[in-house]
PDB file of C-alpha atoms in Angstrom:
ATOM      1  CA  MET J 167      10.070  12.325   2.386  1.00 48.00           C
ATOM      2  CA  ARG J 168       7.969  13.154   5.772  1.00 58.00           C
ATOM      3  CA  ASP J 169       8.888  12.433   8.954  1.00 62.00           C
ATOM      4  CA  LYS J 170       5.926  10.909   9.971  1.00 86.00           C
ATOM      5  CA  TRP J 171       3.254   9.463   8.984  1.00 92.00           C
ATOM      6  CA  THR J 172      -0.383   8.948  10.127  1.00 95.00           C
ATOM      7  CA  LEU J 173      -1.514   4.863  10.212  1.00 95.00           C
ATOM      8  CA  GLU J 174      -4.328   6.129   7.618  1.00 96.00           C
ATOM      9  CA  GLU J 175      -1.418   7.656   5.537  1.00 96.00           C
ATOM     10  CA  LEU J 176       0.679   4.167   5.552  1.00 95.00           C
ATOM     11  CA  LYS J 177      -2.699   2.227   4.822  1.00 95.00           C
ATOM     12  CA  ALA J 178      -3.386   4.841   1.833  1.00 96.00           C
ATOM     13  CA  TYR J 179       0.589   4.387   0.663  1.00 95.00           C
ATOM     14  CA  LEU J 180       0.454   0.508   0.275  1.00 94.00           C
ATOM     15  CA  LEU J 181      -2.968   0.352  -1.298  1.00 94.00           C
ATOM     16  CA  ILE J 182      -1.747   2.907  -3.845  1.00 94.00           C
ATOM     17  CA  TYR J 183       0.980   0.708  -3.619  1.00 91.00           C
ATOM     18  CA  ALA J 184      -0.487  -2.805  -4.655  1.00 90.00           C
ATOM     19  CA  MET J 185      -2.303  -1.124  -6.884  1.00 90.00           C
ATOM     20  CA  ASN J 186       0.080  -0.051  -9.413  1.00 87.00           C
ATOM     21  CA  ALA J 187       2.091  -3.496  -9.437  1.00 83.00           C
ATOM     22  CA  ASP J 188       0.508  -4.402 -12.405  1.00 76.00           C
ATOM     23  CA  LYS J 189       0.431  -1.143 -13.864  1.00 78.00           C
ATOM     24  CA  LYS J 190      -3.812  -1.667 -14.474  1.00 73.00           C
ATOM     25  CA  LEU J 191      -5.607   0.465 -12.412  1.00 77.00           C
ATOM     26  CA  THR J 192      -9.579  -0.455 -12.014  1.00 82.00           C
ATOM     27  CA  GLN J 193     -12.357   1.299 -10.471  1.00 87.00           C
ATOM     28  CA  GLU J 194     -12.659  -1.981  -7.876  1.00 88.00           C
ATOM     29  CA  GLU J 195      -9.078  -1.436  -6.877  1.00 88.00           C
ATOM     30  CA  VAL J 196     -10.119   2.558  -6.221  1.00 89.00           C
ATOM     31  CA  GLU J 197     -13.032   1.599  -4.653  1.00 90.00           C
ATOM     32  CA  VAL J 198     -11.779  -0.938  -2.312  1.00 90.00           C
ATOM     33  CA  ILE J 199      -8.481   1.864  -1.332  1.00 94.00           C
ATOM     34  CA  LYS J 200     -11.657   4.713  -0.896  1.00 92.00           C
ATOM     35  CA  ARG J 201     -13.524   2.283   1.804  1.00 93.00           C
ATOM     36  CA  TYR J 202     -10.524   2.610   3.878  1.00 94.00           C
ATOM     37  CA  VAL J 203      -8.933   5.624   3.655  1.00 95.00           C
ATOM     38  CA  SER J 204     -10.790   9.379   3.397  1.00 96.00           C
ATOM     39  CA  PRO J 205     -10.778  11.229  -0.157  1.00 94.00           C
ATOM     40  CA  LYS J 206      -8.629  14.217   0.991  1.00 95.00           C
ATOM     41  CA  THR J 207      -5.723  11.035   2.499  1.00 95.00           C
ATOM     42  CA  PHE J 208      -6.003   9.371  -1.022  1.00 94.00           C
ATOM     43  CA  ILE J 209      -5.590  12.221  -2.560  1.00 94.00           C
ATOM     44  CA  LYS J 210      -2.349  13.071  -1.098  1.00 95.00           C
ATOM     45  CA  VAL J 211      -0.709  10.154  -0.768  1.00 95.00           C
ATOM     46  CA  HIS J 212      -1.390   9.701  -4.798  1.00 94.00           C
ATOM     47  CA  ASN J 213       0.319  12.399  -5.326  1.00 95.00           C
ATOM     48  CA  GLU J 214       3.078  11.835  -3.207  1.00 95.00           C
ATOM     49  CA  PHE J 215       3.180   8.022  -4.628  1.00 94.00           C
ATOM     50  CA  ASP J 216       3.104   9.218  -8.249  1.00 94.00           C
ATOM     51  CA  ASN J 217       5.982  11.680  -7.758  1.00 95.00           C
ATOM     52  CA  ASP J 218       7.926   9.312  -5.928  1.00 95.00           C
ATOM     53  CA  LYS J 219      10.690   6.678  -7.459  1.00 94.00           C
ATOM     54  CA  HIS J 220      10.635   2.708  -6.864  1.00 89.00           C
ATOM     55  CA  HIS J 221      13.545   2.169  -4.139  1.00 91.00           C
ATOM     56  CA  GLN J 222      11.884   5.745  -2.077  1.00 93.00           C
ATOM     57  CA  ARG J 223       8.894   4.045  -1.736  1.00 92.00           C
ATOM     58  CA  ILE J 224      10.176   1.008  -0.210  1.00 91.00           C
ATOM     59  CA  GLU J 225      12.019   3.439   2.207  1.00 91.00           C
ATOM     60  CA  LYS J 226       9.069   5.061   2.967  1.00 93.00           C
ATOM     61  CA  ILE J 227       7.078   2.045   3.834  1.00 91.00           C
ATOM     62  CA  ASN J 228       9.679   0.472   6.088  1.00 88.00           C
ATOM     63  CA  ALA J 229      10.575   4.115   7.896  1.00 91.00           C
ATOM     64  CA  ALA J 230       7.033   4.491   8.337  1.00 92.00           C
ATOM     65  CA  ILE J 231       6.564   1.224  10.240  1.00 89.00           C
ATOM     66  CA  LYS J 232       9.263   2.061  12.351  1.00 88.00           C
ATOM     67  CA  SER J 233       8.455   5.077  13.152  1.00 92.00           C
ATOM     68  CA  LEU J 234       4.002   3.768  13.585  1.00 93.00           C
ATOM     69  CA  ASN J 235       5.447   1.172  16.157  1.00 90.00           C
ATOM     70  CA  LEU J 236       3.238  -1.265  14.594  1.00 88.00           C
ATOM     71  CA  THR J 237       2.669  -4.737  16.244  1.00 89.00           C
ATOM     72  CA  LYS J 238       2.495  -7.857  14.824  1.00 88.00           C
ATOM     73  CA  ASN J 239      -1.196  -7.899  14.790  1.00 91.00           C
ATOM     74  CA  GLU J 240      -1.343  -4.894  13.060  1.00 91.00           C
ATOM     75  CA  ILE J 241       1.099  -5.050  10.290  1.00 89.00           C
ATOM     76  CA  GLN J 242      -0.575  -7.991   9.246  1.00 90.00           C
ATOM     77  CA  ASN J 243      -4.489  -6.834   9.462  1.00 91.00           C
ATOM     78  CA  LEU J 244      -2.483  -3.840   6.805  1.00 91.00           C
ATOM     79  CA  PHE J 245      -1.409  -6.782   4.817  1.00 90.00           C
ATOM     80  CA  TYR J 246      -5.388  -8.112   4.901  1.00 90.00           C
ATOM     81  CA  ASP J 247      -5.647  -5.017   2.920  1.00 92.00           C
ATOM     82  CA  VAL J 248      -3.400  -4.653   1.097  1.00 90.00           C
ATOM     83  CA  GLU J 249      -4.287  -8.420  -0.441  1.00 89.00           C
ATOM     84  CA  GLU J 250      -8.057  -7.310  -0.489  1.00 89.00           C
ATOM     85  CA  VAL J 251      -6.383  -4.243  -3.203  1.00 89.00           C
ATOM     86  CA  PHE J 252      -4.435  -7.321  -4.807  1.00 83.00           C
ATOM     87  CA  ASN J 253      -8.016  -9.392  -5.302  1.00 82.00           C
ATOM     88  CA  ALA J 254     -10.393  -6.381  -5.959  1.00 85.00           C
ATOM     89  CA  ASP J 255     -10.231  -6.902  -9.854  1.00 74.00           C
ATOM     90  CA  LYS J 256     -10.486 -10.844  -9.980  1.00 80.00           C
ATOM     91  CA  ASP J 257      -7.500 -11.214 -11.451  1.00 73.00           C
ATOM     92  CA  PHE J 258      -4.489 -12.104  -9.188  1.00 77.00           C
ATOM     93  CA  SER J 259      -1.624 -11.582 -11.447  1.00 72.00           C
ATOM     94  CA  ILE J 260       1.914 -13.153 -10.939  1.00 78.00           C
ATOM     95  CA  VAL J 261       3.537  -9.645 -10.837  1.00 80.00           C
ATOM     96  CA  GLU J 262       0.987  -8.245  -8.458  1.00 79.00           C
ATOM     97  CA  ARG J 263       1.840 -12.210  -6.360  1.00 79.00           C
ATOM     98  CA  ASN J 264       5.564 -10.889  -6.839  1.00 81.00           C
ATOM     99  CA  ILE J 265       5.017  -7.595  -5.108  1.00 82.00           C
ATOM    100  CA  ALA J 266       2.853  -9.279  -2.490  1.00 82.00           C
ATOM    101  CA  ILE J 267       6.068 -11.358  -1.239  1.00 83.00           C
ATOM    102  CA  GLY J 268       8.207  -8.102  -1.310  1.00 83.00           C
ATOM    103  CA  LEU J 269       5.205  -6.419   0.559  1.00 81.00           C
ATOM    104  CA  LYS J 270       5.149  -9.388   3.068  1.00 84.00           C
ATOM    105  CA  ARG J 271       9.073  -9.124   3.635  1.00 82.00           C
ATOM    106  CA  ILE J 272       8.890  -5.323   3.952  1.00 80.00           C
ATOM    107  CA  LEU J 273       6.176  -5.849   6.453  1.00 78.00           C
ATOM    108  CA  ASP J 274       8.417  -8.365   8.127  1.00 76.00           C
ATOM    109  CA  PHE J 275       5.854 -10.862   8.911  1.00 66.00           C
TER     110      PHE J 275
END
């Protein structure tokens, strides 16, 4: 695990996490993510995400939030971006709802 992520890398990881929640990747979800992060960051972080196990993903998200020392407002804004990915395909599934609840707990807001 890298020692420190940038805010863009954390955002990319969270958005990719959301995109993969229901195991149905859509072009709409990818387009939302690409509005928020650079193509280079998307590819780099997506490759890292694909190589991580579920528990590693949670640990990395927690570690990045702590190391970036984000305010509640910044965390809330990140979650709003995550919600946009969940809603991109117009199908906010029960799995995505459960992941959203879990992310709120992880993000502590």
